[in-house]
Short mmCIF file of C-alpha atoms in Angstrom, two decimals:
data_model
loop_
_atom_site.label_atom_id
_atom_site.label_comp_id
_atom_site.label_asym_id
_atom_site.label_seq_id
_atom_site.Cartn_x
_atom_site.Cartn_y
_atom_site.Cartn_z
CA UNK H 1 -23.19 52.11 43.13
CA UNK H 2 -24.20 51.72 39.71
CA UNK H 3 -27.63 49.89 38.75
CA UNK H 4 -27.41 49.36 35.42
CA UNK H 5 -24.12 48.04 32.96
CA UNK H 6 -22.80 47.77 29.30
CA UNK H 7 -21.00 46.00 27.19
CA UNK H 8 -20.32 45.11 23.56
CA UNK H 9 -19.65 41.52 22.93
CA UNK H 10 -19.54 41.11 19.04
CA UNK H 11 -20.14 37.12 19.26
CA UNK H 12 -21.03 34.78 15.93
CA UNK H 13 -24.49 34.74 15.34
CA UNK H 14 -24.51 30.96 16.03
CA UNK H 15 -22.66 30.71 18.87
CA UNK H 16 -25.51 30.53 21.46
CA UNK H 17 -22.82 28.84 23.53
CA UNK H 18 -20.60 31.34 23.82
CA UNK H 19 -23.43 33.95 24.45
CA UNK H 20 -24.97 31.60 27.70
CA UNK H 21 -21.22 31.45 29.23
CA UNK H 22 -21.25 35.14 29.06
CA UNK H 23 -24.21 35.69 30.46
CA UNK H 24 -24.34 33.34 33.12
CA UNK H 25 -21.12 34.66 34.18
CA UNK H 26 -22.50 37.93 34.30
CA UNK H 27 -25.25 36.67 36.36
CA UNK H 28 -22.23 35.38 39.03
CA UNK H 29 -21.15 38.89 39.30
CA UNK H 30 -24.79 40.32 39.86
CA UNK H 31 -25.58 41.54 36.35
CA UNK H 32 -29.01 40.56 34.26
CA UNK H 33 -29.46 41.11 31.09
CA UNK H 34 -32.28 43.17 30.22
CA UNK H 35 -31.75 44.78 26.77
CA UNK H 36 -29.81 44.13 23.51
CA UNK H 37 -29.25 47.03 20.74
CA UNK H 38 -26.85 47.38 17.85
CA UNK H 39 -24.78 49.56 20.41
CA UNK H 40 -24.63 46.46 22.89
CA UNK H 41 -26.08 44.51 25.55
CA UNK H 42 -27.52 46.35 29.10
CA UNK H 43 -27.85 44.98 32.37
CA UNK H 44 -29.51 45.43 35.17
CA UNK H 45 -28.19 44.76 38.84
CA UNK H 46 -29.33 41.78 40.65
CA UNK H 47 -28.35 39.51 43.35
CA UNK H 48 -25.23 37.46 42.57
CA UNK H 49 -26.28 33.96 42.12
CA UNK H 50 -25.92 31.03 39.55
CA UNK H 51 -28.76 31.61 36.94
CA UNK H 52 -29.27 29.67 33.29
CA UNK H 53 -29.30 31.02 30.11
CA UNK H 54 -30.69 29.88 26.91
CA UNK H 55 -30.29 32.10 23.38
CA UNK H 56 -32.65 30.75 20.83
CA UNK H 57 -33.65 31.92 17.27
CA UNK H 58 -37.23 32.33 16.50
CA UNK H 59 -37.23 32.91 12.75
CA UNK H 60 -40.67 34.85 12.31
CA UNK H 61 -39.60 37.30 14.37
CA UNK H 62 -38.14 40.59 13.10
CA UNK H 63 -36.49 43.63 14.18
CA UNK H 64 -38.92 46.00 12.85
CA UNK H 65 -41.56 44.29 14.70
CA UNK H 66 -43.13 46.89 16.98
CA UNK H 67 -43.80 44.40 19.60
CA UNK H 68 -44.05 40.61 19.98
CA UNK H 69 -46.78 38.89 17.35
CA UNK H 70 -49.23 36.77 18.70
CA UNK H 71 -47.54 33.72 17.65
CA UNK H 72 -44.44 34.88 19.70
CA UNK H 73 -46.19 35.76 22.84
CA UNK H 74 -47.48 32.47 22.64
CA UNK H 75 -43.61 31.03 22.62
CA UNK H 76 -43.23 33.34 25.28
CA UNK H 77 -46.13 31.81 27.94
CA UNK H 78 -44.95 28.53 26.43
CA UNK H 79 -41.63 28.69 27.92
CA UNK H 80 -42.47 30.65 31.08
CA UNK H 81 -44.74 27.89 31.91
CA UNK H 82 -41.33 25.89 32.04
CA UNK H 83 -39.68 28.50 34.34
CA UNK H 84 -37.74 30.00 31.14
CA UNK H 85 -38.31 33.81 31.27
CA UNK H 86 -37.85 36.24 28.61
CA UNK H 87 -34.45 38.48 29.52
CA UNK H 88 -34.19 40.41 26.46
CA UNK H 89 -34.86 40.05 22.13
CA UNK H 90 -33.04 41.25 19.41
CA UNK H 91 -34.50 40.28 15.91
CA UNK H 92 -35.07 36.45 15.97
CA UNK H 93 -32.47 36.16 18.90
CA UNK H 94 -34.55 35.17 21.74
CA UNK H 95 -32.76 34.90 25.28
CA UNK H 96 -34.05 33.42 27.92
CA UNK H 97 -32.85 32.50 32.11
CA UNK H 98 -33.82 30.34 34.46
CA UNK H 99 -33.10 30.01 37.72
CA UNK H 100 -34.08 26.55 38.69
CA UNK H 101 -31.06 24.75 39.61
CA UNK H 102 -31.50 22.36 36.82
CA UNK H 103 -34.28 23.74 34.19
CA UNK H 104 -35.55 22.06 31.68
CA UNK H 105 -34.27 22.76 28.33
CA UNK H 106 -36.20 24.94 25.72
CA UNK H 107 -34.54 23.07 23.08
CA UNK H 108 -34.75 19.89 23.09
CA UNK H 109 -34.76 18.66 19.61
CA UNK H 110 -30.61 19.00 18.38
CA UNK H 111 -32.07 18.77 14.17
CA UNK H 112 -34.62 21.74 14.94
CA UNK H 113 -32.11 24.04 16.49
CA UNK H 114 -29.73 22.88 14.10
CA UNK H 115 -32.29 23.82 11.03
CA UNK H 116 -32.57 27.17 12.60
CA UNK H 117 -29.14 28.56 13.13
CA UNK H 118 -28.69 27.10 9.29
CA UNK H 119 -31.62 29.39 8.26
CA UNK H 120 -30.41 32.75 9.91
CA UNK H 121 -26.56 31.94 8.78
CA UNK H 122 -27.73 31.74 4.91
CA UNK H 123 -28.75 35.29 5.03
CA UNK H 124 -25.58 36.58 6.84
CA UNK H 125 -22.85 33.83 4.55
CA UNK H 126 -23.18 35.83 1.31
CA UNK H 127 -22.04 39.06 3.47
CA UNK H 128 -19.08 37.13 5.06
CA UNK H 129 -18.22 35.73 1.91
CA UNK H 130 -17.62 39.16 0.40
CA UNK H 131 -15.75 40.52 3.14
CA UNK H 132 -13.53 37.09 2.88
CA UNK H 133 -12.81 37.98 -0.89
CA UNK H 134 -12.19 41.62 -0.41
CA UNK H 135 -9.95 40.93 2.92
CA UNK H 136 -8.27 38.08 0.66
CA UNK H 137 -7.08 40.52 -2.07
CA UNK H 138 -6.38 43.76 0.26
CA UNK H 139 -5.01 41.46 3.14
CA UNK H 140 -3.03 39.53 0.33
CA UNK H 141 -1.97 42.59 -1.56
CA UNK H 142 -0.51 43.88 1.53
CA UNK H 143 1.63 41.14 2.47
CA UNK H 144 3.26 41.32 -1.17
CA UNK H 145 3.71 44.47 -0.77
CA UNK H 146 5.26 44.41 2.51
CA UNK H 147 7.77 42.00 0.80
CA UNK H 148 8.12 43.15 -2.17
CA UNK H 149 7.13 46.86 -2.23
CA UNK H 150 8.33 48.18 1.61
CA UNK H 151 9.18 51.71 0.59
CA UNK H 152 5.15 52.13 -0.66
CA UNK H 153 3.53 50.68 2.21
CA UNK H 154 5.35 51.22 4.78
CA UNK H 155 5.97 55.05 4.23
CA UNK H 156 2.36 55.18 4.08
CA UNK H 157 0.26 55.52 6.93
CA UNK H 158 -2.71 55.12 5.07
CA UNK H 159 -1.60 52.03 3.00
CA UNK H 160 -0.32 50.51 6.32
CA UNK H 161 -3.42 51.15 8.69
CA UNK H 162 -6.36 50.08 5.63
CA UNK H 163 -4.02 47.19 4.56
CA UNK H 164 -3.77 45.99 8.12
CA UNK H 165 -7.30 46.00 9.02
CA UNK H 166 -8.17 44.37 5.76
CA UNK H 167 -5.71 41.44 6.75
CA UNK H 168 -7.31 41.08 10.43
CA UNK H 169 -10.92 40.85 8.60
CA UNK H 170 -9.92 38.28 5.73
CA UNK H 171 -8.34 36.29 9.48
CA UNK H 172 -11.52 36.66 11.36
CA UNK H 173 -14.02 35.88 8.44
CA UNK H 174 -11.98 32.62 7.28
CA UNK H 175 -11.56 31.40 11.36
CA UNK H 176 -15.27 32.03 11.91
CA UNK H 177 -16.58 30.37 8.62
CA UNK H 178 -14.20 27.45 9.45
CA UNK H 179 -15.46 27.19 13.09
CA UNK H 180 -18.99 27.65 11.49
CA UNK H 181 -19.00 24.94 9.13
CA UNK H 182 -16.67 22.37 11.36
CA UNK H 183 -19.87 23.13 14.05
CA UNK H 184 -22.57 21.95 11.58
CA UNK H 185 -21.32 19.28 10.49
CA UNK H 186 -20.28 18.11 13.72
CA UNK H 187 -23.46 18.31 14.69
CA UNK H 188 -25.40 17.17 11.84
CA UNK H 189 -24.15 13.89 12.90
CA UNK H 190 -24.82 14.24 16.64
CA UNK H 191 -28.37 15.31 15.50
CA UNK H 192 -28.47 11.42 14.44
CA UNK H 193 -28.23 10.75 17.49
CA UNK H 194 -30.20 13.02 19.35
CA UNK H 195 -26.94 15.10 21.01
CA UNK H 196 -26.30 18.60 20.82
CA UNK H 197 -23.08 20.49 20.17
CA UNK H 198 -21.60 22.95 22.05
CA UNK H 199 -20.69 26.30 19.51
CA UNK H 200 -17.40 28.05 19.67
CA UNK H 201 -17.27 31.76 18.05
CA UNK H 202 -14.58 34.17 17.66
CA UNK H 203 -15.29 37.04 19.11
CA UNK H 204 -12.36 37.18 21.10
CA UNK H 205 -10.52 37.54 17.41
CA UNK H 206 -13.21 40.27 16.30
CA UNK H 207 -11.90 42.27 19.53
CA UNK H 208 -9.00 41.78 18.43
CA UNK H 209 -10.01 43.04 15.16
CA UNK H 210 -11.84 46.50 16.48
CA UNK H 211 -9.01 47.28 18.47
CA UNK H 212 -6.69 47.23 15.48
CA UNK H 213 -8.88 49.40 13.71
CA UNK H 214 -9.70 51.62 16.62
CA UNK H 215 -5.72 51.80 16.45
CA UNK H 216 -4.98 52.33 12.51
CA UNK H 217 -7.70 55.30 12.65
CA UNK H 218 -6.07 56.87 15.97
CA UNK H 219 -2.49 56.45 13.52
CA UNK H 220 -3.81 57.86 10.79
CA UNK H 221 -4.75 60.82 12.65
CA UNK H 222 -1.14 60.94 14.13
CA UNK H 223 0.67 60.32 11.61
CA UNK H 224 -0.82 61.64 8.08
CA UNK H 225 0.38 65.07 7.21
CA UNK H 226 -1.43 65.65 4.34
CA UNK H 227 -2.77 69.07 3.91
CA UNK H 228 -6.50 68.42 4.36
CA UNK H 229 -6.77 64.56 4.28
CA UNK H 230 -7.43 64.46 8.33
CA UNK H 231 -10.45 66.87 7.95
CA UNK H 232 -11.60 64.46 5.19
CA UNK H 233 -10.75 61.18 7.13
CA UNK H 234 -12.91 62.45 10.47
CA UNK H 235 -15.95 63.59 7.91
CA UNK H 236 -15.70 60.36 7.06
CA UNK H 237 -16.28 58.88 10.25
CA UNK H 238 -18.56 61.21 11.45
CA UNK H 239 -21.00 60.30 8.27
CA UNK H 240 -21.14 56.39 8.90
CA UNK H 241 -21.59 57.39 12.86
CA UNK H 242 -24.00 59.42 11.55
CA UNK H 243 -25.63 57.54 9.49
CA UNK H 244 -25.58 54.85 11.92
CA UNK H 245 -26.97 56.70 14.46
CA UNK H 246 -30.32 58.33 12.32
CA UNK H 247 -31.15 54.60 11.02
CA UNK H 248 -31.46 53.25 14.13
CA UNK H 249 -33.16 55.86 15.91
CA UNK H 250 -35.43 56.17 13.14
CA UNK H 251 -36.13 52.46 13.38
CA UNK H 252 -36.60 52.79 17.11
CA UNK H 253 -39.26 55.81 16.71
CA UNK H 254 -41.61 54.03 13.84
CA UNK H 255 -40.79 50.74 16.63
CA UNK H 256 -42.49 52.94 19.57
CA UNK H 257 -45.31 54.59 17.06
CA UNK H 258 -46.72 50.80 16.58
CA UNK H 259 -45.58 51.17 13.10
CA UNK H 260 -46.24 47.63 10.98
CA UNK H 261 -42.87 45.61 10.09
CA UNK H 262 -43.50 46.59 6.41
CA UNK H 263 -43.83 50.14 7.03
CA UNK H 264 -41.11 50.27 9.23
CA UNK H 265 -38.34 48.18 7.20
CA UNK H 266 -39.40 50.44 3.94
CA UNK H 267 -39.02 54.11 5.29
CA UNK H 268 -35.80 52.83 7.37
CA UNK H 269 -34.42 51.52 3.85
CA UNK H 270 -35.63 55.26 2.00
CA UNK H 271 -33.71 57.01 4.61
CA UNK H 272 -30.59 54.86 4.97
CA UNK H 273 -30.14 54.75 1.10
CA UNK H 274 -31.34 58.87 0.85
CA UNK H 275 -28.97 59.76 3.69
CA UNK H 276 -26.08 57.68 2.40
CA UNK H 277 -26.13 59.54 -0.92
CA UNK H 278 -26.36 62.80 0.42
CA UNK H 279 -23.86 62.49 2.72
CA UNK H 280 -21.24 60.58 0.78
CA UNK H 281 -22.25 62.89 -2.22
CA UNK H 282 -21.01 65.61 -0.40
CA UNK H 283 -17.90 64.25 1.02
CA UNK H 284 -17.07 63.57 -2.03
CA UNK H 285 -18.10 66.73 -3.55
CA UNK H 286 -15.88 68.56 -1.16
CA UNK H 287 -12.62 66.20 -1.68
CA UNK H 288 -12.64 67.22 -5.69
CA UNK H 289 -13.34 70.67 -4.33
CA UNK H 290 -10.25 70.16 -1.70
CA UNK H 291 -8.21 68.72 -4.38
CA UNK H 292 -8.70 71.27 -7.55
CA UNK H 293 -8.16 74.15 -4.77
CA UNK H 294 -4.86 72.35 -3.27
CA UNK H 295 -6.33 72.10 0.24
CA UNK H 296 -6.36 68.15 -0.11
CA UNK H 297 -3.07 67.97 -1.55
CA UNK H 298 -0.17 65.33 -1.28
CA UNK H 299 2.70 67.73 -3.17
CA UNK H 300 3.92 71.27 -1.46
CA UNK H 301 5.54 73.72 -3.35
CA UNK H 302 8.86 74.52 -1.34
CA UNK H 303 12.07 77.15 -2.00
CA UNK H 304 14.51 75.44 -0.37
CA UNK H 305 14.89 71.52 -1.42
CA UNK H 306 18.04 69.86 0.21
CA UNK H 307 19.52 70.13 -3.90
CA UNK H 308 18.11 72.43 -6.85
CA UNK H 309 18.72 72.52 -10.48
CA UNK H 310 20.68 76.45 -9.75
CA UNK H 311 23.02 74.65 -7.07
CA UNK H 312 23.78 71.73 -9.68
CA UNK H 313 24.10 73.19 -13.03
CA UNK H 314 24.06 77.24 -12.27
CA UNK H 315 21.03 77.44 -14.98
CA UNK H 316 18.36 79.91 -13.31
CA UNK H 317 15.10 81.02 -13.92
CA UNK H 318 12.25 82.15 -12.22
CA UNK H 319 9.59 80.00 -13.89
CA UNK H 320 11.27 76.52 -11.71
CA UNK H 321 8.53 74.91 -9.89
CA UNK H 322 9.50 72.67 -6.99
CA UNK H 323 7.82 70.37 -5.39
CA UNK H 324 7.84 67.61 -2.42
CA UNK H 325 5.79 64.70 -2.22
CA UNK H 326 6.11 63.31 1.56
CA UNK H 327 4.96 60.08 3.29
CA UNK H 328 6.40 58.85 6.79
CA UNK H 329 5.17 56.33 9.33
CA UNK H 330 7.64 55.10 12.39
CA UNK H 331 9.46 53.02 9.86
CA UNK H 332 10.10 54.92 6.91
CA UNK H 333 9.43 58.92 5.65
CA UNK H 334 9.89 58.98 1.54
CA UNK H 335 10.49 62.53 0.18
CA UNK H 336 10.52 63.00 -3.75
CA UNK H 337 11.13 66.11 -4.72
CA UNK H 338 10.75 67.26 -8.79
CA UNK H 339 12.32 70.93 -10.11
CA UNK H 340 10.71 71.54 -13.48
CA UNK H 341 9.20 74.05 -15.71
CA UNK H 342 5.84 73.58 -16.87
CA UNK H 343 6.23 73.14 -20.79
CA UNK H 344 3.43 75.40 -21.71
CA UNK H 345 5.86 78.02 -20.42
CA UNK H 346 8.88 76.62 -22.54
CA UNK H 347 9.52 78.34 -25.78
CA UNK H 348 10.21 76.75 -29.03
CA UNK H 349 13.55 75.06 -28.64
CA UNK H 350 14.26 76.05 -25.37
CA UNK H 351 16.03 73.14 -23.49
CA UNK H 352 16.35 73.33 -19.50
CA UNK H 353 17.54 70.73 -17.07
CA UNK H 354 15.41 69.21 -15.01
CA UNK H 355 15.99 67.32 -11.58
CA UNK H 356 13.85 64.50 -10.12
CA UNK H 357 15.00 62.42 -6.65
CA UNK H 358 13.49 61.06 -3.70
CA UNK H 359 15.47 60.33 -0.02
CA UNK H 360 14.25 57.18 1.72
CA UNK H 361 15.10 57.36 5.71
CA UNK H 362 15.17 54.08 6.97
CA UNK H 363 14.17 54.21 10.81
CA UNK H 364 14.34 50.77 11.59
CA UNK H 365 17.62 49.39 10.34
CA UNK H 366 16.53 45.36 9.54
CA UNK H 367 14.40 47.23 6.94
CA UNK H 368 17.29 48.64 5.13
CA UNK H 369 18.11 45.70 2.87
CA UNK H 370 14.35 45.59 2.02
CA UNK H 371 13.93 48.59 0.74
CA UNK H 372 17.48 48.68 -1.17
CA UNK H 373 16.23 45.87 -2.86
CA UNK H 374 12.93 47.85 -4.03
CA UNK H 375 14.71 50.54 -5.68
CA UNK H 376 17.58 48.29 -7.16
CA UNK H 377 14.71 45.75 -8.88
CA UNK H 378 11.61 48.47 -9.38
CA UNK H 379 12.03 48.51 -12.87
CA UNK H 380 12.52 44.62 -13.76
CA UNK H 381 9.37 44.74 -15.64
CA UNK H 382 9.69 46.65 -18.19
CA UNK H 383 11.49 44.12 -20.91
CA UNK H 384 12.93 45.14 -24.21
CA UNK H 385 13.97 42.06 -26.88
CA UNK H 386 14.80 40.10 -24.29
CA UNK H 387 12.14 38.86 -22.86
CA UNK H 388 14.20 37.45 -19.59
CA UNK H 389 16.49 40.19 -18.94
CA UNK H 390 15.11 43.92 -17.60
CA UNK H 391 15.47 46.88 -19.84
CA UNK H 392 16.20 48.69 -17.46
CA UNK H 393 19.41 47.64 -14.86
CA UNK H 394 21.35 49.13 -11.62
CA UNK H 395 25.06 48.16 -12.29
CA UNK H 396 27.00 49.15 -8.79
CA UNK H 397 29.97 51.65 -9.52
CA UNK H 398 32.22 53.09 -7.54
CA UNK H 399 30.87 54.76 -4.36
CA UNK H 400 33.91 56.94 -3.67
CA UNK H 401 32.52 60.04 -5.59
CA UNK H 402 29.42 59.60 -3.46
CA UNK H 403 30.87 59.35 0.20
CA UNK H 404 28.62 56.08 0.47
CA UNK H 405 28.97 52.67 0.96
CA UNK H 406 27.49 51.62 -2.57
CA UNK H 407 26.06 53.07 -5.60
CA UNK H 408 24.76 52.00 -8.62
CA UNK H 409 24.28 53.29 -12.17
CA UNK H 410 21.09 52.56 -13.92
CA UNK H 411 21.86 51.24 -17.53
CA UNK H 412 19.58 51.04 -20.52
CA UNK H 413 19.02 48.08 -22.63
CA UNK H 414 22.60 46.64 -21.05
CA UNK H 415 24.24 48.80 -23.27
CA UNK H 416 24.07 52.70 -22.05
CA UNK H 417 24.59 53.63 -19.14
CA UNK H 418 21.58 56.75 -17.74
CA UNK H 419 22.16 59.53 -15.71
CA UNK H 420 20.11 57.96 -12.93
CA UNK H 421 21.90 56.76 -9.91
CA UNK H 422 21.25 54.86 -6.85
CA UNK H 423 23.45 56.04 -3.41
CA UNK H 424 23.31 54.09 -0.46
CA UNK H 425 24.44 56.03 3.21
CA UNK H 426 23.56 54.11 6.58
CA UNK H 427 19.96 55.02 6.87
CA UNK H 428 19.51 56.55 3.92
CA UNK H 429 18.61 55.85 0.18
CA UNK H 430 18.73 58.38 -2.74
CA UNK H 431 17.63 57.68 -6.12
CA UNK H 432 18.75 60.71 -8.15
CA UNK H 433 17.17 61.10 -11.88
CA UNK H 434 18.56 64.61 -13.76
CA UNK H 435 17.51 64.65 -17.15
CA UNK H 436 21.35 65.70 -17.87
CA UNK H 437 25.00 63.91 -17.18
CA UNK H 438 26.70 64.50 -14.22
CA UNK H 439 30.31 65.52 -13.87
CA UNK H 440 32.80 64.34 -10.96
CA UNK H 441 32.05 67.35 -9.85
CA UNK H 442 28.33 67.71 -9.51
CA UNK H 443 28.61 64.28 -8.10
CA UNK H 444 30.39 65.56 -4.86
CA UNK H 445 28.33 68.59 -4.39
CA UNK H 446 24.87 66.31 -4.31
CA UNK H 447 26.55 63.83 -2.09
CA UNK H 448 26.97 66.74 0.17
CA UNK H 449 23.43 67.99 -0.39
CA UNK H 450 22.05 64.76 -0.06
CA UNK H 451 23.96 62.43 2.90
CA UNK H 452 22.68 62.36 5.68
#
């Protein structure tokens, strides 16, 4: 049997409430607490038996203290001599049990406790702010573009994991703040009247939270096929778990050396900012490497594209480059593929077709009328005289040529029509750009190419 247990509770810092319940229930199921790190809280096996809890802040306290000051130790008799002993510290967090069956409190003044928990939230608010900003605009960005822009977001794994973890932050940060301030002033006025109030957190949101991004990371792995970009996204990782790890242990080494607060918060500041340059300096160093060497690389060149310049227009020539740009989650995969010559290889004059198209596969089929609205509308910014009518239009045409159930020319200006054209199959989208006209003809032979 084991004699000692983990766990990783990510509570509010001011929900002392929340934190007691915990532990006394812990306490029920024969578990004290006995230590609290930034990897979690540890417990020790005990008796089961109904035991009190009290988590109190002590503000001159300090996590690069390398022990208790006097002035703390002094708290520490203070409350022992009340039956309160000391069952673990982190920082300023104090936590305390009793087992008396009815203690009395260590707190007993609701406008000092209240002062305190105001004191430690101002220096964590400014952070939560931030994140609450940043979470508004990515979480908010992805939602538009989820409505808006499906085809970019949700053939991208990596636009679809970041942009939903973003979202569940900008949730948890404005549920927390709310529960935060709705708390204080609650108890503001029971502090009138010498009554305190019971906290509520959210850390049953936050798990929520990890878990998602636990989840979009494990995706990302899955699904990214990049060339590269999953060597880059686990260096990644491994530097903030590195990092991570280093500050803290070096933090816990100066702690056990009897190393003053000063000393100890200045070196552990040299060597998280030193070791967060050097190691993001050379992930990054090694991405531009990746990327000028084409092992981080989003396009492939490929020989045999589902349609080709030779197969449309029977113009060949060796110096055709093709590529394929890919992205595919579970509810999408978006292929463009561009034929072209690189016109530093063109001589004077020299005029050969080009061909430019990308097939959207629509997995999930309520997402079909999404994304056909993306491609029909993608272009309604750019405005000519007009300033309430597109430049650019799809005007549908007849699909018969195509084999598909609709199709669309795009048309210039409302008066010419392009050589672009929109085909819609059941589960599949093509938007087809040649840089020349197509003939009845060349129509049916890419519809065969490119149906699915």
């Amino acid at each position: 049997m084991k004699d000692r247990k983990w766990d990783f509770i990510p509570f509010s810092y001011y929900d002392r409430t929340g934190m007691e319940r915990h532990l006394e229930q812990r306490a029920a199921q024969g578990w004290l607490l006995e230590r609290i790190s930034n990897f979690g809280w540890y417990y020790r096996r005990i008796q089961p038996g109904k035991i009190h809890f009290t988590v109190t802040h002590y503000l001159r306290a300090s996590q690069f203290d390398p022990e208790p000051t006097e002035e703390q130790r002094e708290f520490h008799d203070f409350c022992l001599q009340s039956g309160w002993k000391l069952a673990a510290a982190s920082g300023q967090m104090q936590v305390f049990y009793n087992e008396e069956d009815d203690p009395v409190p260590i707190d007993t003044e609701p406008a000092l406790e209240l002062e305190r928990i105001g004191k430690m939230m101002k220096r964590l608010l400014p952070f939560q702010f931030i994140l609450l900003v940043i979470g508004f605009c990515t979480g908010g960005s992805w939602l538009w573009s989820l409505t808006h822009r499906p085809i970019d977001l949700l053939s991208s794994a990596y636009n679809l994991a970041t942009g939903a973890i973003w979202l569940m932050l900008f949730l948890w940060c404005a549920a927390d703040l709310f529960r935060y301030f709705t708390w204080r002033r609650r108890a503001k006025k029971a502090a009138l009247l010498g009554e305190f109030v019971p906290t509520k957190g959210c850390h049953k949101l936050l798990l929520v939270v990890a878990a998602v991004t636990v989840l979009a990371f494990v995706y990302l792995f899955v699904a990214d096929r990049t060339p590269g970009y999953r060597l880059m996204l686990f260096l990644m990782l491994a530097a903030f778990a590195l990092l991570f790890v280093v500050v803290n242990g070096v933090k816990g080494f100066l702690k056990q050396k009897k190393v003053s607060r000063a000393l100890n918060r200045n070196v552990t500041l040299v060597v998280d900012v030193a070791l967060a340059f050097i190691l993001m300096g050379s992930i990054t160093a090694g991405m531009f490497w990746g990327i000028r060497s084409g092992v981080i690389s989003s396009m492939k060149e490929i020989t045999d594209p589902p349609l080709s310049v030779e197969e449309l227009t029977g113009v060949e020539d060796d110096r055709y480059i093709t590529s394929i740009q890919t992205d595919s989650t579970l509810f999408l995969t978006r292929r463009n593929f561009y034929q072209h010559i690189f016109f530093d290889q063109l001589q004077a004059g020299e005029n050969l077709p080009f061909l430019d198209y990308t097939i959207v596969d629509v997995h999930m089929s309520f997402l079909y009328g999404w994304c056909e609205e993306e491609l029909l509308h993608d272009r309604d910014d750019w405005r000519g005289d007009d300033p309430d009518t597109p430049y650019y239009q799809y005007v549908e045409i007849d699909p018969t040529p195509w084999g598909a159930e609709r199709a669309y020319q795009l048309w210039v200006g409302g008066e010419m029509p392009s050589s672009t054209y929109l085909i819609c199959w059941p589960g599949r989208l093509v938007e087809l750009e040649p840089d020349f006209e197509l003939t009845q003809e060349q129509m049916t032979l890419a519809a065969e190419k490119l149906a699915p």
